[in-house]
Coordinates of C-alpha atoms (C1' of nucleotides) in Angstrom, one line a residue:
Chain A
M91 CA 96.6 89.6 100.3
T92 CA 96.1 90.9 103.8
P93 CA 98.7 93.4 105.0
T94 CA 100.6 92.5 108.1
P95 CA 98.8 94.1 111.0
E96 CA 101.9 94.8 113.0
R97 CA 103.9 96.7 110.5
S98 CA 106.9 98.6 111.6
D99 CA 108.8 101.6 110.3
F100 CA 111.3 103.9 111.7
I101 CA 108.6 106.2 113.2
R102 CA 106.7 103.4 114.9
D103 CA 110.1 102.2 116.2
I104 CA 110.7 105.6 117.8
V105 CA 107.2 105.7 119.3
A106 CA 107.6 102.2 120.7
A107 CA 110.9 103.1 122.2
D108 CA 109.6 106.3 123.7
L109 CA 106.7 104.4 125.3
R110 CA 108.9 101.6 126.4
E111 CA 111.5 103.8 128.0
G112 CA 109.0 106.0 129.7
R113 CA 109.7 109.3 127.8
I114 CA 106.0 109.5 127.2
D115 CA 102.9 107.9 128.7
T116 CA 100.6 108.3 125.8
V117 CA 101.4 108.9 122.2
V118 CA 99.6 111.9 120.7
T119 CA 99.9 112.6 117.0
R120 CA 98.1 115.1 114.7
F121 CA 97.1 115.4 111.1
P122 CA 97.6 119.1 110.3
P123 CA 96.2 120.1 106.8
E124 CA 96.0 123.6 105.6
P125 CA 92.5 124.2 104.4
N126 CA 93.6 125.6 101.0
G127 CA 92.6 122.7 98.8
Y128 CA 91.3 119.2 98.7
L129 CA 93.0 116.2 100.3
H130 CA 94.7 113.8 97.9
I131 CA 96.2 110.3 98.2
G132 CA 99.5 111.8 99.5
H133 CA 97.6 113.1 102.5
A134 CA 96.0 109.7 102.9
K135 CA 99.5 108.3 103.6
S136 CA 100.0 110.9 106.3
I137 CA 96.5 110.3 107.7
C138 CA 97.0 106.6 107.9
L139 CA 100.4 107.1 109.5
N140 CA 99.2 109.5 112.2
F141 CA 95.9 108.0 113.0
G142 CA 97.3 104.5 112.6
I143 CA 100.0 105.1 115.1
A144 CA 97.5 106.6 117.6
T145 CA 95.2 103.6 117.5
E146 CA 98.0 100.9 117.4
F147 CA 99.7 102.4 120.4
G148 CA 96.6 103.3 122.3
G149 CA 97.0 107.0 122.0
R150 CA 95.1 109.7 120.1
C151 CA 95.4 111.7 116.9
H152 CA 94.1 115.3 116.6
L153 CA 92.8 116.8 113.4
R154 CA 94.2 120.3 113.4
F155 CA 93.7 122.8 110.7
D156 CA 96.8 124.8 110.0
D157 CA 94.8 127.9 109.1
T158 CA 97.4 130.7 109.4
N159 CA 97.1 132.1 105.9
P160 CA 93.6 133.5 105.4
V161 CA 94.3 134.6 101.8
K162 CA 94.4 131.0 100.6
E163 CA 92.0 129.3 103.0
E164 CA 88.3 128.7 102.6
Q165 CA 85.4 127.0 104.5
E166 CA 84.7 124.7 101.5
Y167 CA 88.1 123.2 102.1
L168 CA 87.6 122.8 105.9
D169 CA 84.4 120.9 105.1
S170 CA 85.8 118.6 102.4
I171 CA 88.8 117.7 104.5
M172 CA 86.7 116.6 107.5
A173 CA 84.5 114.6 105.2
D174 CA 87.5 112.9 103.5
V175 CA 89.2 112.0 106.8
R176 CA 86.0 110.4 108.0
W177 CA 85.5 108.6 104.7
L178 CA 89.0 107.2 105.0
G179 CA 87.8 105.6 108.2
F180 CA 89.4 107.8 110.9
D181 CA 87.9 109.6 113.9
W182 CA 89.4 112.5 115.8
G183 CA 86.7 112.3 118.4
E184 CA 86.7 115.5 120.5
H185 CA 90.1 116.5 119.2
L186 CA 89.3 119.0 116.4
Y187 CA 91.5 122.0 116.6
H188 CA 92.6 125.0 114.6
A189 CA 95.9 126.9 114.7
S190 CA 93.6 129.9 114.8
D191 CA 92.3 128.7 118.2
Y192 CA 95.7 129.7 119.5
F193 CA 96.2 133.1 117.9
E194 CA 95.9 134.9 121.3
Q195 CA 98.4 132.6 123.0
L196 CA 100.8 132.8 120.0
Y197 CA 100.6 136.6 120.2
E198 CA 101.5 136.5 123.9
W199 CA 104.5 134.2 123.2
A200 CA 105.6 136.6 120.5
V201 CA 105.5 139.4 123.1
H202 CA 107.5 137.1 125.4
L203 CA 110.2 136.7 122.8
I204 CA 110.3 140.5 122.2
E205 CA 110.7 141.1 125.9
A206 CA 113.5 138.6 125.9
G207 CA 115.2 140.5 123.2
K208 CA 114.7 137.5 120.8
A209 CA 112.3 139.1 118.3
Y210 CA 112.0 142.5 116.6
V211 CA 109.8 144.4 114.3
D212 CA 111.4 144.9 110.9
D213 CA 110.4 147.7 108.6
L214 CA 112.2 146.3 105.6
S215 CA 110.1 145.4 102.6
A216 CA 109.8 141.8 101.5
E217 CA 112.3 142.5 98.7
E218 CA 114.8 144.0 101.1
I219 CA 114.5 141.2 103.5
R220 CA 115.3 138.8 100.7
E221 CA 118.3 140.8 99.7
H222 CA 119.5 140.8 103.3
R223 CA 119.1 137.1 103.7
G224 CA 122.2 136.3 101.8
T225 CA 122.5 133.2 99.6
L226 CA 123.1 129.5 100.2
T227 CA 126.8 130.2 100.3
E228 CA 127.0 133.7 101.7
P229 CA 125.8 134.9 105.1
G230 CA 123.0 137.4 105.4
T231 CA 123.4 140.9 106.7
P232 CA 121.5 142.3 109.6
S233 CA 118.5 144.5 109.1
P234 CA 119.0 148.1 110.2
W235 CA 116.0 147.6 112.5
R236 CA 117.5 144.5 114.2
D237 CA 118.6 146.3 117.3
R238 CA 115.5 148.3 118.2
S239 CA 114.7 148.6 121.8
V240 CA 112.3 146.2 123.5
E241 CA 110.0 149.1 124.2
E242 CA 109.9 150.2 120.6
N243 CA 109.4 146.6 119.4
L244 CA 106.5 146.1 121.9
D245 CA 104.9 149.3 120.8
L246 CA 105.3 148.6 117.1
F247 CA 104.0 145.0 117.4
A248 CA 101.0 146.2 119.4
R249 CA 100.3 148.7 116.6
M250 CA 100.7 146.1 114.0
R251 CA 98.0 144.1 115.7
A252 CA 95.9 147.2 116.1
G253 CA 95.8 147.6 112.3
E254 CA 97.8 150.8 112.1
F255 CA 100.0 149.6 109.3
P256 CA 99.3 148.4 105.7
N257 CA 100.1 144.9 104.4
G258 CA 103.7 144.3 103.9
S259 CA 105.0 147.3 105.7
R260 CA 106.4 145.5 108.7
V261 CA 107.0 142.0 110.0
L262 CA 107.9 140.5 113.3
R263 CA 111.1 138.5 113.1
A264 CA 112.9 136.1 115.5
K265 CA 116.4 137.4 116.2
I266 CA 118.6 134.4 115.8
D267 CA 121.6 134.3 113.4
M268 CA 121.9 136.1 110.1
A269 CA 125.0 134.1 109.3
S270 CA 123.6 130.6 110.0
P271 CA 124.3 128.0 107.3
N272 CA 120.7 127.0 107.9
I273 CA 118.7 129.7 106.2
N274 CA 115.8 129.2 108.5
F275 CA 117.8 130.6 111.3
R276 CA 118.4 133.9 109.5
D277 CA 115.8 135.8 111.5
P278 CA 112.7 134.0 110.3
V279 CA 109.4 135.9 109.9
M280 CA 107.0 135.2 112.8
Y281 CA 104.2 137.5 111.9
R282 CA 103.1 139.3 108.8
I283 CA 100.4 141.9 108.3
L284 CA 97.5 140.6 106.4
H285 CA 94.3 142.7 106.3
A286 CA 92.2 139.7 105.3
D287 CA 89.1 138.0 106.7
H288 CA 89.8 134.6 108.1
P289 CA 87.3 131.8 107.7
R290 CA 87.1 131.4 111.4
T291 CA 88.3 134.5 113.2
G292 CA 86.8 136.9 110.7
D293 CA 88.3 140.3 111.1
A294 CA 89.6 139.9 114.6
W295 CA 93.2 139.8 113.4
C296 CA 95.2 141.6 110.8
I297 CA 98.5 140.0 111.7
Y298 CA 99.0 136.3 111.2
P299 CA 101.7 133.9 112.5
S300 CA 103.9 132.1 110.0
Y301 CA 104.0 128.3 109.8
D302 CA 107.2 128.2 111.7
F303 CA 105.9 130.2 114.6
A304 CA 102.5 128.5 114.7
H305 CA 103.1 124.9 114.1
G306 CA 105.4 123.7 116.9
Q307 CA 103.7 125.9 119.5
S308 CA 100.3 124.5 118.4
D309 CA 101.8 121.0 118.9
A310 CA 103.0 122.0 122.4
I311 CA 99.6 123.4 123.4
E312 CA 97.9 120.2 122.4
G313 CA 100.5 117.9 124.0
I314 CA 101.5 116.4 120.7
T315 CA 104.3 113.9 121.4
H316 CA 105.3 113.1 117.8
S317 CA 104.9 115.8 115.2
I318 CA 105.2 113.9 111.9
C319 CA 105.7 115.8 108.7
T320 CA 107.4 115.4 105.3
L321 CA 111.1 115.6 104.4
E322 CA 111.1 119.2 103.2
F323 CA 110.6 120.3 106.8
Q324 CA 113.9 118.8 108.0
D325 CA 115.7 122.1 107.7
H326 CA 113.0 123.6 109.9
R327 CA 113.4 121.2 112.7
P328 CA 116.2 123.2 114.4
L329 CA 113.9 126.3 114.3
Y330 CA 111.0 124.2 115.6
D331 CA 113.2 123.2 118.5
W332 CA 114.4 126.8 119.0
F333 CA 110.9 128.2 119.6
I334 CA 110.1 125.3 121.9
A335 CA 113.2 125.9 123.9
N336 CA 112.8 129.7 124.1
L337 CA 109.1 129.8 125.0
P338 CA 107.3 128.8 128.2
V339 CA 105.3 126.1 126.3
P340 CA 103.4 123.4 128.2
S341 CA 105.1 120.4 126.6
Q342 CA 108.1 119.4 124.5
P343 CA 107.0 117.9 121.2
H344 CA 109.5 116.5 118.7
Q345 CA 109.3 116.6 114.9
Y346 CA 110.0 113.6 112.7
E347 CA 110.1 113.6 108.9
F348 CA 109.2 110.9 106.4
A349 CA 109.2 110.9 102.6
R350 CA 106.0 112.1 100.9
L351 CA 104.2 109.9 98.5
N352 CA 104.8 110.1 94.8
L353 CA 102.8 108.0 92.3
T354 CA 103.4 107.2 88.7
H355 CA 101.0 108.6 86.1
T356 CA 99.7 111.2 88.6
V357 CA 100.6 114.6 90.0
L358 CA 100.2 115.3 93.7
S359 CA 100.7 119.1 93.8
K360 CA 97.9 121.3 95.1
R361 CA 99.0 124.0 92.7
V362 CA 98.7 121.7 89.6
L363 CA 95.5 120.1 90.9
L364 CA 94.0 123.5 91.3
K365 CA 95.0 124.4 87.8
L366 CA 93.4 121.3 86.4
V367 CA 90.2 122.2 88.1
K368 CA 90.2 125.9 87.4
E369 CA 91.1 125.5 83.8
G370 CA 88.5 122.8 83.2
F371 CA 90.8 119.9 82.3
V372 CA 88.7 117.8 84.7
R373 CA 85.1 117.8 86.0
G374 CA 86.2 119.3 89.3
W375 CA 88.0 118.4 92.5
D376 CA 86.0 115.2 92.6
D377 CA 86.6 114.1 89.0
P378 CA 87.1 110.3 89.0
R379 CA 90.5 110.8 87.4
M380 CA 91.8 113.1 90.2
P381 CA 94.1 111.8 92.9
T382 CA 92.0 113.7 95.4
L383 CA 90.2 111.6 98.0
S384 CA 86.9 112.9 96.7
G385 CA 87.8 111.9 93.2
I386 CA 89.0 108.5 94.3
R387 CA 85.7 108.0 96.1
R388 CA 83.7 109.1 93.1
R389 CA 85.8 106.7 91.1
G390 CA 84.6 103.8 93.3
F391 CA 87.8 103.0 95.2
P392 CA 87.0 101.7 98.6
A393 CA 88.6 103.4 101.6
E394 CA 89.9 100.0 102.8
G395 CA 91.9 99.7 99.6
L396 CA 93.6 103.0 100.3
R397 CA 94.4 102.0 103.9
D398 CA 95.9 98.7 102.6
F399 CA 97.9 100.6 100.1
A400 CA 99.3 102.9 102.7
A401 CA 100.3 99.8 104.8
M402 CA 101.9 98.2 101.7
I403 CA 104.1 101.1 100.7
G404 CA 105.5 101.6 104.1
V405 CA 107.1 104.7 105.6
A406 CA 110.7 105.7 105.1
R407 CA 113.0 108.6 104.5
A408 CA 114.1 107.8 100.9
D409 CA 112.5 109.8 98.1
S410 CA 110.5 107.4 96.1
V411 CA 107.9 107.0 93.4
V412 CA 105.4 104.2 93.9
E413 CA 104.1 102.5 90.7
I414 CA 100.3 103.1 90.5
E415 CA 99.9 99.4 89.9
M416 CA 100.4 98.9 93.6
L417 CA 97.5 101.1 94.4
E418 CA 95.4 99.3 91.8
H419 CA 96.3 96.0 93.2
A420 CA 95.3 97.1 96.7
V421 CA 91.9 98.3 95.4
R422 CA 91.3 95.2 93.2
D423 CA 92.1 93.0 96.2
V424 CA 89.3 94.6 98.3
L425 CA 86.9 94.9 95.4
N426 CA 87.3 91.3 94.4
R427 CA 86.2 90.0 97.8
T428 CA 83.5 92.6 98.6
T429 CA 81.8 93.3 95.3
L430 CA 78.6 91.9 93.8
R431 CA 78.9 90.4 90.3
R432 CA 76.6 91.7 87.6
M433 CA 76.4 91.4 83.8
A434 CA 76.7 94.4 81.5
V435 CA 77.6 94.7 77.8
L436 CA 79.6 97.8 77.0
D437 CA 79.9 97.4 73.2
P438 CA 76.9 95.3 72.2
I439 CA 76.3 93.1 69.3
K440 CA 73.1 91.1 68.8
L441 CA 73.1 87.4 69.2
V442 CA 70.0 85.5 68.2
I443 CA 69.4 81.9 69.2
E444 CA 67.5 80.4 66.3
N445 CA 66.3 77.3 68.0
Y446 CA 65.1 79.1 71.1
P447 CA 61.3 79.8 71.2
E448 CA 60.3 83.3 70.3
G449 CA 58.5 85.4 72.9
V450 CA 59.6 83.3 75.8
T451 CA 61.5 84.6 78.8
E452 CA 63.0 82.4 81.5
E453 CA 64.6 83.4 84.7
L454 CA 68.0 82.0 85.3
E455 CA 69.7 81.9 88.7
V456 CA 73.1 83.6 88.7
P457 CA 75.5 83.7 91.7
N458 CA 76.2 87.1 93.1
S459 CA 79.8 86.3 94.0
P460 CA 82.1 83.4 93.5
E461 CA 84.3 84.7 96.4
D462 CA 81.4 84.9 98.8
P463 CA 78.8 82.1 98.9
D464 CA 76.8 84.2 101.4
A465 CA 76.2 86.8 98.7
G466 CA 73.5 84.5 97.3
S467 CA 72.2 84.7 93.8
R468 CA 69.7 86.6 91.7
M469 CA 67.3 85.7 88.8
V470 CA 68.3 87.1 85.4
P471 CA 66.0 87.1 82.4
F472 CA 67.1 85.1 79.4
S473 CA 65.5 85.1 76.0
R474 CA 66.0 84.5 72.3
D475 CA 67.6 87.8 71.5
L476 CA 70.7 88.7 73.5
W477 CA 73.4 91.3 73.6
I478 CA 77.0 90.1 73.9
E479 CA 80.3 92.0 73.8
R480 CA 81.5 92.8 70.3
D481 CA 85.0 91.8 71.4
D482 CA 83.9 88.4 72.3
F483 CA 83.4 87.4 68.7
M484 CA 86.0 87.1 65.9
E485 CA 85.1 85.9 62.4
D486 CA 88.7 84.8 61.7
P487 CA 90.2 84.2 65.1
P488 CA 93.9 83.8 65.8
K489 CA 95.2 80.7 67.6
K490 CA 94.9 82.0 71.1
F491 CA 91.5 83.6 70.8
F492 CA 89.0 81.2 72.4
R493 CA 85.8 83.1 72.6
L494 CA 83.0 82.9 70.0
A495 CA 83.7 82.3 66.3
P496 CA 81.9 80.7 63.4
G497 CA 81.2 77.1 64.2
R498 CA 82.5 77.4 67.8
E499 CA 80.6 76.6 71.0
V500 CA 81.0 78.7 74.1
R501 CA 79.1 79.1 77.3
L502 CA 76.8 82.0 78.2
R503 CA 77.4 82.5 81.9
S504 CA 74.9 80.6 84.0
A505 CA 72.8 80.0 80.9
Y506 CA 73.5 77.7 78.0
F507 CA 76.1 76.6 75.6
V508 CA 75.6 78.2 72.2
T509 CA 77.2 77.6 68.9
C510 CA 77.7 80.2 66.2
T511 CA 76.0 79.1 63.0
D512 CA 75.9 82.3 60.9
V513 CA 77.3 85.8 60.7
I514 CA 75.1 88.6 59.4
K515 CA 76.8 91.7 58.0
D516 CA 75.6 95.1 56.7
A517 CA 76.4 96.6 53.3
E518 CA 79.8 97.7 54.6
G519 CA 80.7 94.3 55.7
R520 CA 80.5 95.0 59.3
V521 CA 79.2 92.3 61.5
V522 CA 75.8 93.3 62.9
E523 CA 74.3 90.1 64.2
L524 CA 75.3 86.6 65.2
R525 CA 73.0 83.6 64.7
C526 CA 73.4 80.7 67.0
T527 CA 71.9 77.5 68.2
Y528 CA 71.8 76.5 71.8
D529 CA 71.8 73.2 73.6
P530 CA 68.7 73.0 75.8
E531 CA 70.5 70.3 77.9
S532 CA 73.1 72.7 79.0
R533 CA 70.8 74.9 81.1
G534 CA 72.7 76.5 83.9
G535 CA 75.9 76.4 82.0
S536 CA 77.1 72.8 81.8
A537 CA 76.4 69.9 79.5
P538 CA 75.2 66.6 80.9
D539 CA 77.7 64.8 78.5
G540 CA 80.5 66.5 80.3
R541 CA 81.9 68.3 77.2
K542 CA 83.9 71.4 77.9
V543 CA 84.0 74.8 76.2
K544 CA 87.0 77.2 76.4
A545 CA 85.1 80.4 77.0
T546 CA 82.4 81.8 79.2
L547 CA 80.7 85.0 77.9
H548 CA 78.6 87.5 79.7
W549 CA 75.3 88.5 78.1
V550 CA 72.1 90.6 78.6
S551 CA 68.7 89.8 77.3
A552 CA 67.9 92.4 74.7
A553 CA 64.2 92.8 75.7
H554 CA 65.1 93.4 79.3
A555 CA 68.3 95.4 79.0
V556 CA 68.6 98.8 80.6
D557 CA 70.5 101.3 78.6
A558 CA 73.2 103.3 80.3
E559 CA 76.0 105.7 79.9
V560 CA 79.4 104.3 81.0
R561 CA 82.5 106.4 81.5
L562 CA 85.7 104.5 81.1
Y563 CA 88.5 106.0 83.2
D564 CA 92.2 105.5 82.8
H565 CA 95.3 107.3 84.2
L566 CA 95.0 111.1 84.0
F567 CA 98.6 111.3 82.7
A568 CA 99.8 109.1 80.0
D569 CA 103.5 109.4 81.0
P570 CA 104.5 107.7 84.2
F571 CA 106.5 110.8 85.2
P572 CA 104.3 113.8 84.1
G573 CA 106.3 116.8 83.2
S574 CA 109.7 115.1 83.4
D575 CA 112.6 116.0 81.1
G576 CA 111.3 119.5 80.9
R577 CA 108.0 118.6 79.2
D578 CA 104.9 120.7 79.9
L579 CA 102.7 118.8 82.3
L580 CA 99.6 119.4 80.2
D581 CA 101.3 117.7 77.2
D582 CA 101.4 114.5 79.2
L583 CA 97.7 114.5 79.9
N584 CA 96.2 111.2 78.6
P585 CA 93.7 112.1 75.9
D586 CA 91.9 108.8 76.6
S587 CA 91.7 109.3 80.4
E588 CA 87.9 109.5 80.0
V589 CA 86.0 107.6 77.3
I590 CA 82.2 108.0 77.4
L591 CA 80.1 105.1 76.0
Q592 CA 76.4 105.5 75.3
G593 CA 74.0 102.6 74.9
A594 CA 75.7 100.1 77.1
K595 CA 73.3 97.3 78.0
L596 CA 72.8 96.5 81.7
E597 CA 71.0 93.5 83.3
P598 CA 67.9 94.8 85.1
A599 CA 69.3 94.3 88.6
L600 CA 71.9 97.0 87.9
A601 CA 69.3 99.7 87.7
D602 CA 69.0 99.8 91.5
T603 CA 72.7 99.9 92.4
P604 CA 72.8 102.3 95.3
A605 CA 75.1 105.4 95.2
G606 CA 78.4 104.7 96.7
E607 CA 78.4 101.0 95.9
T608 CA 80.9 99.5 93.5
V609 CA 80.0 96.3 91.6
Q610 CA 81.8 94.1 89.2
F611 CA 80.6 93.8 85.6
E612 CA 81.7 90.3 85.0
R613 CA 84.8 89.9 82.9
L614 CA 85.1 93.7 82.4
G615 CA 86.0 95.4 85.7
Y616 CA 84.6 97.3 88.6
F617 CA 82.0 100.0 88.1
C618 CA 80.0 102.3 90.3
P619 CA 77.1 104.7 89.7
D620 CA 78.2 108.3 89.2
P621 CA 76.5 111.1 91.1
D622 CA 75.2 112.2 87.6
S623 CA 73.2 109.0 87.4
T624 CA 69.4 109.1 87.5
P625 CA 66.9 106.2 87.6
T626 CA 65.9 107.0 84.0
A627 CA 69.4 107.7 82.7
P628 CA 72.0 105.5 84.6
V629 CA 75.6 106.5 84.5
F630 CA 78.4 104.2 85.6
N631 CA 82.0 105.0 86.1
R632 CA 84.6 102.3 85.5
T633 CA 86.6 102.1 88.7
L634 CA 89.2 99.7 87.4
T635 CA 89.4 97.0 84.7
L636 CA 89.9 93.4 85.7
K637 CA 93.4 92.1 84.9
D638 CA 93.1 91.0 81.3
T639 CA 95.4 88.3 80.1
W640 CA 94.0 88.3 76.6
A641 CA 94.6 92.1 76.3
R642 CA 98.2 91.5 77.4
L643 CA 98.6 88.8 74.8
Q644 CA 97.2 91.1 72.1
A645 CA 99.5 93.9 73.2
K646 CA 102.5 91.6 73.0
G647 CA 101.5 90.4 69.6
A648 CA 101.1 94.0 68.4
Chain B
rU204 C1' 132.2 125.9 96.1
rG205 C1' 127.0 126.6 102.4
rG206 C1' 123.5 123.5 105.2
rG207 C1' 120.2 119.3 105.6
rG208 C1' 118.9 114.4 103.8
rC209 C1' 118.9 109.9 100.8
rG210 C1' 121.3 105.7 97.9
rU211 C1' 119.3 97.3 99.1
rC212 C1' 115.9 93.4 92.6
rG213 C1' 112.1 97.2 87.2
rC214 C1' 109.0 99.8 91.6
rC215 C1' 108.0 100.0 97.2
rA216 C1' 110.6 98.1 101.3
rA217 C1' 112.8 94.8 105.6
rG218 C1' 117.6 94.4 107.5
rC219 C1' 120.9 97.8 112.9
rG220 C1' 128.4 92.8 112.6
rG221 C1' 127.0 86.4 111.5
rU222 C1' 126.4 85.3 106.0
rA223 C1' 119.9 89.5 101.5
rA224 C1' 112.2 89.3 104.5
rG225 C1' 107.8 90.7 102.1
rG226 C1' 104.7 93.2 98.6
rC227 C1' 103.9 95.2 93.4
rA228 C1' 105.3 94.1 88.5
rU229 C1' 107.1 90.3 85.3
rC230 C1' 107.7 85.1 83.5
rG231 C1' 106.2 79.8 83.7
rG232 C1' 102.6 75.8 85.4
rC233 C1' 98.0 74.1 87.8
rC234 C1' 93.0 75.2 88.5
rU235 C1' 88.7 77.7 87.0
rU236 C1' 80.9 78.5 84.6
rU237 C1' 84.8 85.7 85.1
rG238 C1' 91.4 84.7 79.8
rG239 C1' 89.1 87.4 87.1
rA240 C1' 90.2 85.1 91.6
rG241 C1' 93.0 81.1 93.8
rC242 C1' 97.3 77.7 94.1
rC243 C1' 102.5 76.3 92.9
rG244 C1' 107.2 77.9 91.0
rA245 C1' 111.0 81.4 88.9
rC246 C1' 112.9 86.3 89.9
rA247 C1' 119.5 90.5 94.1
rU248 C1' 126.3 85.2 95.2
rU249 C1' 124.6 90.8 96.1
rC250 C1' 123.3 95.8 98.9
rG251 C1' 125.9 103.6 94.6
rU252 C1' 131.6 103.0 93.8
rA253 C1' 136.6 102.2 95.7
rG254 C1' 139.5 101.2 99.7
rG255 C1' 140.0 99.8 104.9
rU256 C1' 138.7 97.3 109.9
rU257 C1' 137.1 92.2 111.2
rC258 C1' 137.3 85.1 111.6
rG259 C1' 133.1 87.4 109.3
rA260 C1' 130.3 93.8 106.7
rA261 C1' 124.3 95.8 103.3
rU262 C1' 125.4 96.7 108.4
rC263 C1' 131.7 99.9 111.3
rC264 C1' 135.7 103.6 109.1
rU265 C1' 137.6 106.6 104.9
rA266 C1' 137.2 108.7 100.2
rC267 C1' 134.5 109.4 96.0
rC268 C1' 130.0 109.3 92.8
rG269 C1' 124.7 110.2 92.2
rC270 C1' 119.9 112.1 93.6
rC271 C1' 116.5 115.2 96.7
rC272 C1' 115.4 119.7 99.8
rC273 C1' 116.5 124.9 101.6
rA274 C1' 117.6 131.8 99.6
rG275 C1' 107.9 132.9 100.5
rC276 C1' 105.9 138.4 104.6
rC277 C1' 103.3 129.6 101.5
rA278 C1' 102.7 125.4 104.3

RNA sequence: UGGGGCGUCGCCAAGCGGUAAGGCAUCGGCCUUUGGAGCCGACAUUCGUAGGUUCGAAUCCUACCGCCCCAGCCA
C-alpha cells in the first residue's frame, strides 16, 4: 500500500487557506523538542506533520530546541534528537535554533512588560503562589506584591538577573487576571531563578523564562506562521496570544493543536521511558523494544515505514489510541519490498538425506527477492546434512499441518524435494534427527513430472552454517493499555518481550550483513544485525515476524 | 458545581445540508518454490442519546450523556 501523497487534515486545510487567501506568503513551521530525553514515535508524528507541511507547501521547518529548563536538559539529548530527526529523513537546513538564543531578547521584552505595568516581581514562595491561585471553581487572590511600582519591579528583576537572590525566592509574573476561569491567566510565571548551568549558555544566566513566556515569542522571532502543538496546550493559546499582542514582536504566529499519538502495547511518556532505562528494565534508550526512535532504528524499522505510518494515522483533534498493528503493517509493507531474502534456522533439527552422496557440496542458486527481480540471486551451499526448523516437522500432524511428517514429501526452498523416511529419537523420546531421501530430478525445487508438494521449507547446510545469537522481540507491554484500571505499569511488562536464542544456524551470506540493514529470514520474519554483533559472534534482532497463518490457526485451535 | 476540548465500523480516519471515502484488524476465496506477498470479495440503512428545523441532517438548533485536558517557579 502506498499512502496517498496529497493527504489532507484540518491543519493542512488551514495552511492551504492561509496561503490561498494571502494571509501568509510562505508557511513556516517548527519542531520544538525540549532536550530532556530521547525522541519517540509520538514525536515522529509531530516531525512528519511539521516538516511534511513545510515541504508540501513549499515553506520551511525549523528545528528549535526548547531549552528553557537547564536542570533537566543535557547535551546528550541535543545530539540524539538531531540524529533522530535526520534519520527520519528530514532536514532543517540552516534553520537550527534554540530558545536560549533568544534569552537576551526575551529579557528585554520582560522589561517591556514591567514598564507597561503588565508584569511584576513576586516574593511569594512557590507554595504561597499555589495557595493564591485559587482552584478550578474558585478565583485566585492577588499577591501582596502585585502592585509594586514599576521602578521597584525593574530594580528587583535586574537584581534577579544579577544573581542576588537564591532559587525560589522570587519570580517574575505577568499581571493579567487572578479571577480568570482560565487558570493560565492567573498571573502566570514568566521567569524563575535557577542557579544552574545551561548546556549552551553555561552560567550566563541564573533566571530562565518559562515555557509560556518563551515559546510564542521564539515563534515570533523566527517568523513561524503555524505553531503546531498537542491538545494539552489548548488552554495556553489565549496566553500565547496575550504575549504576542502585548509585546513588540516582529510577527504574529498562531497556535494550532492536534491530538498526540497513543499506541497500544506501549507507553509514550518521557517519565516512564526514563524510569525503564534508569532502573534497567531495558538495555537503554535504544533498546529494540523501546518506542524511542533510536530503539526503533536498532530494532530494524525503516524510517520510511514510520513516515508511512504517520501518513496513515492522520491528524485530528480527537483523543485516540492507534493499534500497534497499524505501525507493524506500515513497516512490513516497506520491508517486504526492500529487503533481501536469506535463510536461517532458529531452532534447528538435523535432516540427513540418505541417498545424497557424502562429502559433496553443491552450490544452488537462490533468488534474493521475489518482490524485486533486480535483486538478483546468490549461491547457497547444499549438502547431505542440513538444518531445518524444528517446528517444520511433526511426527503425528493434525489435518491442517502440511509441512514435513513421516512419509511426506516437501520442498526445500530452491533445492530439492525430500521425503521423510525415518525419525530418530534420543533416550527421552525427543526427536533428534530426521532421515530423508531426495529426488535428484527435482533440483531447483520442482519435479519434471509436475507433481506438487504442499510446503516449502527453509534450510541451511550443516557444514556451512554460521552460528549466531538471535534476539526475538515482542511488545514491551503485554497489555494493550499498560497501567489501565489502576494496575502498576511494571506489572504489565511483557516477560517475553525479549527471548534470546543461541545457536541459530545462518546461511553463509548472512555473515556479511552490514550494520543498519534489515533482511528477511524466509518464512520467519525480518531481522537485522544488532550493534552488539561481531564478525565472530553475530547477533541478530528480530524486527518483526512475518504474518503467520499457521500460528493463527494453532492459536484458534488452542 | 469553573474553563477548554472531543464523541462517525473492533482501531485510526474522511465527510462541512443532498442521501456514510480510505487504511488497519477480522472473515471467506483465488494464486503462490516464503501457510509471506499479491489478487478478489465480505465487513456502519447508520454517524453518543433524545427532540427540533428542513423536501432532505453525520452535517443546522436545543437538551442530555460520556470521555480527555487545566490548580509546576515542567514543557
